[in-house]
PDB file of C-alpha atoms in Angstrom:
ATOM      1  CA  UNK G   1     -10.668  54.329 -51.455  1.00 50.00           C
ATOM      2  CA  UNK G   2     -11.958  50.648 -51.150  1.00 50.00           C
ATOM      3  CA  UNK G   3      -9.081  49.132 -52.704  1.00 55.00           C
ATOM      4  CA  UNK G   4      -6.317  50.475 -50.325  1.00 58.00           C
ATOM      5  CA  UNK G   5      -8.546  49.262 -47.362  1.00 56.00           C
ATOM      6  CA  UNK G   6      -9.130  45.978 -48.957  1.00 58.00           C
ATOM      7  CA  UNK G   7      -5.308  45.552 -49.201  1.00 58.00           C
ATOM      8  CA  UNK G   8      -4.756  46.371 -45.421  1.00 56.00           C
ATOM      9  CA  UNK G   9      -7.064  43.786 -44.191  1.00 55.00           C
ATOM     10  CA  UNK G  10      -4.671  40.591 -44.955  1.00 61.00           C
ATOM     11  CA  UNK G  11      -1.940  42.760 -43.025  1.00 56.00           C
ATOM     12  CA  UNK G  12      -4.298  43.085 -40.328  1.00 59.00           C
ATOM     13  CA  UNK G  13      -5.393  39.510 -40.166  1.00 54.00           C
ATOM     14  CA  UNK G  14      -1.644  38.558 -40.205  1.00 55.00           C
ATOM     15  CA  UNK G  15      -0.546  40.948 -37.488  1.00 57.00           C
ATOM     16  CA  UNK G  16      -3.467  39.502 -35.166  1.00 56.00           C
ATOM     17  CA  UNK G  17      -2.480  36.027 -35.926  1.00 56.00           C
ATOM     18  CA  UNK G  18       1.121  36.935 -35.186  1.00 60.00           C
ATOM     19  CA  UNK G  19      -0.169  38.403 -31.857  1.00 62.00           C
ATOM     20  CA  UNK G  20      -2.325  35.418 -30.963  1.00 69.00           C
ATOM     21  CA  UNK G  21       0.550  33.073 -31.555  1.00 75.00           C
ATOM     22  CA  UNK G  22       3.179  35.036 -29.423  1.00 72.00           C
ATOM     23  CA  UNK G  23       0.575  35.186 -26.534  1.00 73.00           C
ATOM     24  CA  UNK G  24       0.108  31.359 -26.969  1.00 76.00           C
ATOM     25  CA  UNK G  25       3.824  30.691 -27.036  1.00 71.00           C
ATOM     26  CA  UNK G  26       4.151  32.886 -23.835  1.00 66.00           C
ATOM     27  CA  UNK G  27       1.395  31.085 -22.299  1.00 69.00           C
ATOM     28  CA  UNK G  28       3.095  27.583 -23.000  1.00 65.00           C
ATOM     29  CA  UNK G  29       6.336  28.885 -21.790  1.00 59.00           C
ATOM     30  CA  UNK G  30       4.809  30.102 -18.366  1.00 63.00           C
ATOM     31  CA  UNK G  31       3.046  26.822 -17.963  1.00 66.00           C
ATOM     32  CA  UNK G  32       6.217  24.980 -18.442  1.00 58.00           C
ATOM     33  CA  UNK G  33       8.090  27.053 -16.180  1.00 51.00           C
ATOM     34  CA  UNK G  34       5.422  26.454 -13.464  1.00 48.00           C
ATOM     35  CA  UNK G  35       5.515  22.692 -14.211  1.00 55.00           C
ATOM     36  CA  UNK G  36       9.535  22.617 -13.663  1.00 49.00           C
ATOM     37  CA  UNK G  37       8.891  24.757 -10.643  1.00 46.00           C
ATOM     38  CA  UNK G  38       6.431  22.340  -8.899  1.00 47.00           C
ATOM     39  CA  UNK G  39       8.729  19.347 -10.113  1.00 48.00           C
ATOM     40  CA  UNK G  40      11.618  20.912  -8.413  1.00 52.00           C
ATOM     41  CA  UNK G  41       9.709  21.630  -5.456  1.00 44.00           C
ATOM     42  CA  UNK G  42       8.421  18.211  -5.127  1.00 52.00           C
ATOM     43  CA  UNK G  43      11.970  16.815  -5.487  1.00 62.00           C
ATOM     44  CA  UNK G  44      13.129  19.119  -2.687  1.00 67.00           C
ATOM     45  CA  UNK G  45      10.229  18.101  -0.639  1.00 68.00           C
ATOM     46  CA  UNK G  46      10.981  14.241  -1.280  1.00 78.00           C
ATOM     47  CA  UNK G  47      14.676  14.760  -0.759  1.00 75.00           C
ATOM     48  CA  UNK G  48      14.142  16.411   2.949  1.00 78.00           C
ATOM     49  CA  UNK G  49      11.287  14.251   3.889  1.00 85.00           C
ATOM     50  CA  UNK G  50      11.757  12.891   7.541  1.00 88.00           C
ATOM     51  CA  UNK G  51       8.587  11.371   9.067  1.00 89.00           C
ATOM     52  CA  UNK G  52       7.644  11.760  12.687  1.00 92.00           C
ATOM     53  CA  UNK G  53       6.601   8.015  12.972  1.00 92.00           C
ATOM     54  CA  UNK G  54       7.783   4.679  11.828  1.00 94.00           C
ATOM     55  CA  UNK G  55       8.372   1.289  13.683  1.00 96.00           C
ATOM     56  CA  UNK G  56       9.907   1.301  17.156  1.00 95.00           C
ATOM     57  CA  UNK G  57      12.624   4.177  17.281  1.00 95.00           C
ATOM     58  CA  UNK G  58      13.128   4.403  13.360  1.00 97.00           C
ATOM     59  CA  UNK G  59      11.479   7.332  11.489  1.00 97.00           C
ATOM     60  CA  UNK G  60      10.329   7.408   7.803  1.00 97.00           C
ATOM     61  CA  UNK G  61      12.968   8.759   5.452  1.00 96.00           C
ATOM     62  CA  UNK G  62      16.000   7.618   7.593  1.00 96.00           C
ATOM     63  CA  UNK G  63      19.072   6.356   5.638  1.00 95.00           C
ATOM     64  CA  UNK G  64      20.404   2.873   5.890  1.00 96.00           C
ATOM     65  CA  UNK G  65      23.127   4.113   8.039  1.00 96.00           C
ATOM     66  CA  UNK G  66      20.696   5.826  10.323  1.00 96.00           C
ATOM     67  CA  UNK G  67      18.745   2.644  10.669  1.00 97.00           C
ATOM     68  CA  UNK G  68      21.871   0.437  11.248  1.00 96.00           C
ATOM     69  CA  UNK G  69      22.935   2.890  14.098  1.00 97.00           C
ATOM     70  CA  UNK G  70      19.813   1.724  15.866  1.00 97.00           C
ATOM     71  CA  UNK G  71      20.039  -2.063  15.092  1.00 97.00           C
ATOM     72  CA  UNK G  72      23.923  -2.527  15.006  1.00 96.00           C
ATOM     73  CA  UNK G  73      23.370  -6.227  14.435  1.00 96.00           C
ATOM     74  CA  UNK G  74      21.318  -5.773  11.300  1.00 96.00           C
ATOM     75  CA  UNK G  75      22.918  -7.328   7.969  1.00 96.00           C
ATOM     76  CA  UNK G  76      22.519  -5.915   4.731  1.00 95.00           C
ATOM     77  CA  UNK G  77      20.156  -7.869   2.290  1.00 92.00           C
ATOM     78  CA  UNK G  78      20.364  -5.927  -0.983  1.00 87.00           C
ATOM     79  CA  UNK G  79      22.512  -3.451  -3.003  1.00 83.00           C
ATOM     80  CA  UNK G  80      20.003  -0.722  -2.099  1.00 82.00           C
ATOM     81  CA  UNK G  81      20.879  -0.968   1.521  1.00 90.00           C
ATOM     82  CA  UNK G  82      17.938  -2.960   2.738  1.00 96.00           C
ATOM     83  CA  UNK G  83      18.441  -4.366   6.094  1.00 97.00           C
ATOM     84  CA  UNK G  84      17.332  -7.554   8.305  1.00 97.00           C
ATOM     85  CA  UNK G  85      17.383  -8.066  11.932  1.00 98.00           C
ATOM     86  CA  UNK G  86      16.082 -10.624  14.384  1.00 97.00           C
ATOM     87  CA  UNK G  87      14.322  -9.062  17.451  1.00 96.00           C
ATOM     88  CA  UNK G  88      11.785  -9.808  19.750  1.00 94.00           C
ATOM     89  CA  UNK G  89       8.437  -7.849  19.353  1.00 94.00           C
ATOM     90  CA  UNK G  90       5.352  -7.931  21.636  1.00 91.00           C
ATOM     91  CA  UNK G  91       7.486 -10.886  23.414  1.00 89.00           C
ATOM     92  CA  UNK G  92       7.440 -12.796  19.997  1.00 91.00           C
ATOM     93  CA  UNK G  93      10.578 -13.690  17.958  1.00 94.00           C
ATOM     94  CA  UNK G  94      10.208 -11.792  14.815  1.00 96.00           C
ATOM     95  CA  UNK G  95      12.447 -11.250  11.632  1.00 97.00           C
ATOM     96  CA  UNK G  96      12.318  -7.589  10.751  1.00 98.00           C
ATOM     97  CA  UNK G  97      13.014  -6.345   7.207  1.00 98.00           C
ATOM     98  CA  UNK G  98      13.742  -2.577   6.628  1.00 97.00           C
ATOM     99  CA  UNK G  99      13.318  -1.524   3.019  1.00 96.00           C
ATOM    100  CA  UNK G 100      14.607   1.673   1.410  1.00 95.00           C
ATOM    101  CA  UNK G 101      13.544   3.561  -1.685  1.00 93.00           C
ATOM    102  CA  UNK G 102      15.751   6.484  -2.840  1.00 91.00           C
ATOM    103  CA  UNK G 103      18.030   5.977   0.082  1.00 92.00           C
ATOM    104  CA  UNK G 104      15.089   6.371   2.593  1.00 95.00           C
ATOM    105  CA  UNK G 105      13.312   4.066   4.764  1.00 96.00           C
ATOM    106  CA  UNK G 106       9.803   3.366   3.238  1.00 96.00           C
ATOM    107  CA  UNK G 107       8.704  -0.016   4.308  1.00 97.00           C
ATOM    108  CA  UNK G 108       9.237  -2.255   7.589  1.00 98.00           C
ATOM    109  CA  UNK G 109       8.058  -6.041   7.407  1.00 97.00           C
ATOM    110  CA  UNK G 110       7.870  -8.271  10.420  1.00 98.00           C
ATOM    111  CA  UNK G 111       7.492 -12.021   9.884  1.00 97.00           C
ATOM    112  CA  UNK G 112       6.556 -13.626  13.277  1.00 95.00           C
ATOM    113  CA  UNK G 113       7.683 -17.006  14.679  1.00 87.00           C
ATOM    114  CA  UNK G 114       4.301 -18.315  15.960  1.00 80.00           C
ATOM    115  CA  UNK G 115       4.015 -21.577  17.999  1.00 75.00           C
ATOM    116  CA  UNK G 116       0.363 -21.057  19.139  1.00 75.00           C
ATOM    117  CA  UNK G 117      -2.591 -21.175  17.089  1.00 86.00           C
ATOM    118  CA  UNK G 118      -2.518 -18.597  14.301  1.00 91.00           C
ATOM    119  CA  UNK G 119      -6.085 -17.000  15.234  1.00 93.00           C
ATOM    120  CA  UNK G 120      -4.820 -16.603  18.746  1.00 92.00           C
ATOM    121  CA  UNK G 121      -1.758 -14.782  17.755  1.00 93.00           C
ATOM    122  CA  UNK G 122      -3.349 -12.763  15.068  1.00 95.00           C
ATOM    123  CA  UNK G 123      -6.368 -11.722  17.541  1.00 95.00           C
ATOM    124  CA  UNK G 124      -3.640 -10.994  20.216  1.00 94.00           C
ATOM    125  CA  UNK G 125      -1.505  -8.484  17.712  1.00 96.00           C
ATOM    126  CA  UNK G 126      -4.827  -7.143  16.281  1.00 97.00           C
ATOM    127  CA  UNK G 127      -5.956  -6.044  19.902  1.00 97.00           C
ATOM    128  CA  UNK G 128      -2.661  -4.241  20.642  1.00 96.00           C
ATOM    129  CA  UNK G 129      -2.707  -2.554  17.037  1.00 96.00           C
ATOM    130  CA  UNK G 130      -6.249  -1.474  17.650  1.00 97.00           C
ATOM    131  CA  UNK G 131      -5.422   0.023  21.071  1.00 96.00           C
ATOM    132  CA  UNK G 132      -2.801   2.223  19.412  1.00 94.00           C
ATOM    133  CA  UNK G 133      -4.384   2.815  15.833  1.00 94.00           C
ATOM    134  CA  UNK G 134      -8.057   2.767  16.468  1.00 95.00           C
ATOM    135  CA  UNK G 135     -10.397   0.470  14.658  1.00 96.00           C
ATOM    136  CA  UNK G 136      -9.180  -1.287  11.400  1.00 97.00           C
ATOM    137  CA  UNK G 137     -10.052   0.412   8.389  1.00 97.00           C
ATOM    138  CA  UNK G 138     -10.639  -3.054   6.656  1.00 97.00           C
ATOM    139  CA  UNK G 139     -10.648  -6.697   7.464  1.00 96.00           C
ATOM    140  CA  UNK G 140     -10.832 -10.191   5.798  1.00 96.00           C
ATOM    141  CA  UNK G 141     -11.127 -13.624   6.960  1.00 95.00           C
ATOM    142  CA  UNK G 142     -11.500 -16.358   3.935  1.00 94.00           C
ATOM    143  CA  UNK G 143     -12.855 -18.933   6.548  1.00 92.00           C
ATOM    144  CA  UNK G 144     -15.610 -16.770   7.368  1.00 92.00           C
ATOM    145  CA  UNK G 145     -16.294 -15.875   3.747  1.00 92.00           C
ATOM    146  CA  UNK G 146     -16.538 -19.608   2.970  1.00 91.00           C
ATOM    147  CA  UNK G 147     -19.202 -20.155   5.805  1.00 91.00           C
ATOM    148  CA  UNK G 148     -21.157 -17.068   4.636  1.00 92.00           C
ATOM    149  CA  UNK G 149     -21.429 -18.939   0.843  1.00 91.00           C
ATOM    150  CA  UNK G 150     -22.810 -22.125   2.499  1.00 88.00           C
ATOM    151  CA  UNK G 151     -25.368 -19.952   4.607  1.00 90.00           C
ATOM    152  CA  UNK G 152     -26.293 -18.204   1.341  1.00 90.00           C
ATOM    153  CA  UNK G 153     -26.487 -21.386  -0.549  1.00 86.00           C
ATOM    154  CA  UNK G 154     -28.745 -23.011   2.102  1.00 83.00           C
ATOM    155  CA  UNK G 155     -30.852 -20.024   2.416  1.00 85.00           C
ATOM    156  CA  UNK G 156     -31.520 -19.852  -1.318  1.00 80.00           C
ATOM    157  CA  UNK G 157     -32.317 -23.673  -1.785  1.00 79.00           C
ATOM    158  CA  UNK G 158     -34.663 -23.499   1.227  1.00 79.00           C
ATOM    159  CA  UNK G 159     -36.425 -20.729  -0.510  1.00 79.00           C
ATOM    160  CA  UNK G 160     -37.119 -22.313  -3.660  1.00 72.00           C
ATOM    161  CA  UNK G 161     -39.293 -24.989  -1.870  1.00 63.00           C
ATOM    162  CA  UNK G 162     -41.359 -22.739   0.235  1.00 58.00           C
ATOM    163  CA  UNK G 163     -44.929 -22.234  -0.519  1.00 51.00           C
ATOM    164  CA  UNK G 164     -44.888 -24.976  -3.235  1.00 53.00           C
ATOM    165  CA  UNK G 165     -45.965 -28.631  -3.444  1.00 50.00           C
ATOM    166  CA  UNK G 166     -42.809 -29.800  -4.855  1.00 49.00           C
ATOM    167  CA  UNK G 167     -39.305 -28.198  -4.618  1.00 56.00           C
ATOM    168  CA  UNK G 168     -38.003 -26.069  -7.494  1.00 61.00           C
ATOM    169  CA  UNK G 169     -34.326 -26.856  -6.266  1.00 63.00           C
ATOM    170  CA  UNK G 170     -32.466 -28.080  -9.119  1.00 77.00           C
ATOM    171  CA  UNK G 171     -29.528 -30.522  -9.355  1.00 79.00           C
ATOM    172  CA  UNK G 172     -27.106 -27.528  -9.938  1.00 80.00           C
ATOM    173  CA  UNK G 173     -28.377 -25.842  -6.760  1.00 80.00           C
ATOM    174  CA  UNK G 174     -27.551 -28.961  -4.694  1.00 82.00           C
ATOM    175  CA  UNK G 175     -24.258 -29.560  -6.354  1.00 85.00           C
ATOM    176  CA  UNK G 176     -23.195 -25.833  -5.605  1.00 86.00           C
ATOM    177  CA  UNK G 177     -24.365 -26.233  -2.117  1.00 84.00           C
ATOM    178  CA  UNK G 178     -22.278 -29.531  -1.709  1.00 87.00           C
ATOM    179  CA  UNK G 179     -19.420 -27.512  -3.355  1.00 89.00           C
ATOM    180  CA  UNK G 180     -19.306 -24.771  -0.754  1.00 87.00           C
ATOM    181  CA  UNK G 181     -19.782 -26.970   1.986  1.00 88.00           C
ATOM    182  CA  UNK G 182     -16.540 -28.773   0.997  1.00 90.00           C
ATOM    183  CA  UNK G 183     -14.855 -25.462   0.594  1.00 88.00           C
ATOM    184  CA  UNK G 184     -16.041 -24.253   3.976  1.00 88.00           C
ATOM    185  CA  UNK G 185     -14.676 -27.593   5.568  1.00 88.00           C
ATOM    186  CA  UNK G 186     -11.451 -27.151   3.878  1.00 86.00           C
ATOM    187  CA  UNK G 187     -11.118 -23.455   4.973  1.00 82.00           C
ATOM    188  CA  UNK G 188     -11.020 -24.507   8.785  1.00 86.00           C
ATOM    189  CA  UNK G 189      -7.394 -25.288   8.236  1.00 86.00           C
ATOM    190  CA  UNK G 190      -6.560 -23.566   5.162  1.00 90.00           C
ATOM    191  CA  UNK G 191      -7.423 -19.517   5.325  1.00 94.00           C
ATOM    192  CA  UNK G 192      -6.217 -16.180   5.349  1.00 95.00           C
ATOM    193  CA  UNK G 193      -7.032 -13.460   7.793  1.00 97.00           C
ATOM    194  CA  UNK G 194      -6.207  -9.810   7.429  1.00 98.00           C
ATOM    195  CA  UNK G 195      -6.668  -6.406   9.134  1.00 98.00           C
ATOM    196  CA  UNK G 196      -5.518  -2.773   8.176  1.00 98.00           C
ATOM    197  CA  UNK G 197      -4.979   0.313   9.975  1.00 97.00           C
ATOM    198  CA  UNK G 198      -3.565   3.747   9.038  1.00 95.00           C
ATOM    199  CA  UNK G 199      -2.899   7.109  10.764  1.00 94.00           C
ATOM    200  CA  UNK G 200      -1.584  10.384   9.110  1.00 94.00           C
ATOM    201  CA  UNK G 201       1.984   8.809   8.126  1.00 95.00           C
ATOM    202  CA  UNK G 202       1.647   5.033   8.349  1.00 97.00           C
ATOM    203  CA  UNK G 203      -0.236   2.301   6.726  1.00 97.00           C
ATOM    204  CA  UNK G 204      -0.326  -1.299   8.636  1.00 97.00           C
ATOM    205  CA  UNK G 205      -1.526  -4.731   7.566  1.00 98.00           C
ATOM    206  CA  UNK G 206      -1.665  -7.626   9.611  1.00 98.00           C
ATOM    207  CA  UNK G 207      -1.817 -11.018   7.656  1.00 97.00           C
ATOM    208  CA  UNK G 208      -2.059 -14.653   8.852  1.00 96.00           C
ATOM    209  CA  UNK G 209      -1.846 -17.483   6.553  1.00 94.00           C
ATOM    210  CA  UNK G 210      -2.944 -20.975   7.924  1.00 92.00           C
ATOM    211  CA  UNK G 211      -2.376 -24.121   5.870  1.00 89.00           C
ATOM    212  CA  UNK G 212      -2.508 -27.614   6.851  1.00 85.00           C
ATOM    213  CA  UNK G 213       1.210 -27.941   7.382  1.00 85.00           C
ATOM    214  CA  UNK G 214       2.398 -24.454   7.945  1.00 88.00           C
ATOM    215  CA  UNK G 215       1.410 -21.095   9.314  1.00 91.00           C
ATOM    216  CA  UNK G 216       2.680 -17.372   8.749  1.00 94.00           C
ATOM    217  CA  UNK G 217       2.067 -14.143  10.391  1.00 96.00           C
ATOM    218  CA  UNK G 218       3.211 -10.814   9.143  1.00 97.00           C
ATOM    219  CA  UNK G 219       2.853  -7.303   9.985  1.00 98.00           C
ATOM    220  CA  UNK G 220       3.821  -4.425   7.208  1.00 98.00           C
ATOM    221  CA  UNK G 221       4.367  -0.953   7.901  1.00 97.00           C
ATOM    222  CA  UNK G 222       4.452   1.427   4.917  1.00 97.00           C
ATOM    223  CA  UNK G 223       5.221   5.115   4.703  1.00 96.00           C
ATOM    224  CA  UNK G 224       2.148   6.858   2.882  1.00 95.00           C
ATOM    225  CA  UNK G 225       4.358   9.542   1.691  1.00 94.00           C
ATOM    226  CA  UNK G 226       6.988   7.213   0.255  1.00 95.00           C
ATOM    227  CA  UNK G 227       4.594   4.561  -0.882  1.00 93.00           C
ATOM    228  CA  UNK G 228       4.193   6.066  -4.419  1.00 92.00           C
ATOM    229  CA  UNK G 229       8.082   5.978  -4.739  1.00 90.00           C
ATOM    230  CA  UNK G 230       8.531   2.218  -4.007  1.00 87.00           C
ATOM    231  CA  UNK G 231      10.275   0.614  -6.789  1.00 77.00           C
ATOM    232  CA  UNK G 232      12.484   3.700  -7.490  1.00 68.00           C
ATOM    233  CA  UNK G 233      15.738   2.730  -6.418  1.00 60.00           C
ATOM    234  CA  UNK G 234      19.443   3.853  -7.149  1.00 50.00           C
ATOM    235  CA  UNK G 235      18.592   4.719 -10.721  1.00 54.00           C
ATOM    236  CA  UNK G 236      16.299   7.285  -9.680  1.00 52.00           C
ATOM    237  CA  UNK G 237      18.477   8.759  -6.870  1.00 50.00           C
ATOM    238  CA  UNK G 238      20.768  10.553  -9.394  1.00 53.00           C
ATOM    239  CA  UNK G 239      17.803  12.110 -11.134  1.00 56.00           C
ATOM    240  CA  UNK G 240      16.561  13.162  -7.690  1.00 52.00           C
ATOM    241  CA  UNK G 241      19.962  14.887  -6.820  1.00 54.00           C
ATOM    242  CA  UNK G 242      19.771  16.719 -10.254  1.00 58.00           C
ATOM    243  CA  UNK G 243      16.209  18.137  -9.474  1.00 56.00           C
ATOM    244  CA  UNK G 244      17.652  19.248  -6.041  1.00 53.00           C
ATOM    245  CA  UNK G 245      20.530  21.136  -7.823  1.00 57.00           C
ATOM    246  CA  UNK G 246      17.950  22.874 -10.062  1.00 55.00           C
ATOM    247  CA  UNK G 247      15.869  23.729  -7.179  1.00 54.00           C
ATOM    248  CA  UNK G 248      18.442  25.668  -5.524  1.00 55.00           C
ATOM    249  CA  UNK G 249      18.916  27.782  -8.760  1.00 53.00           C
ATOM    250  CA  UNK G 250      15.316  29.136  -8.611  1.00 53.00           C
TER     251      UNK G 250
END
């Protein structure tokens, strides 16, 4: 009786293995189906995206034609439909660039013509933005950073001589202090200031560059939803349309 039973054992193991393999294959197919469904849903969401905010009357997700309708004097600057227009913003002359990705408005960049001292214009715009968007989420001032390095070096070198008859300050310590002093002096006329804000849909960054012979002041608005898709241009548009068609079949 043992031999017939022993002969059935390999068949049972084979059947169990086949059943396990079939279940695994079914699981893999289900996962792939879910992945494709999620991908199609994301593509459909992207294709239909229209924000509730933007710059002035524009809204994130607008097409180049829709933005041009708001600014008829704008000129096209790229094959992707990017637009540029000269405006007055907060009573300042500015060059405004509208950048599109996947045929949707994703970035608005303002470059201000500033005749006033850079910090004066920067602080004035910063105050207006804080009134609308609240306190900045980040800030940077390279001139202040340079001054902080000087204070740190001075404090460190003073501490080396405290409580001793003879200072332990080395030549390298003194050389570093002199170096950061020179850098701080140069930073008074060559520096960068930045502040950032954000709300539910938009990230903003105000940046000022001061150099001995020039100054620049810019303000960038970026769609938080479309930011991951920046750089995906017309080559991606066809793929997006294909996914939209697939979504309609589900």
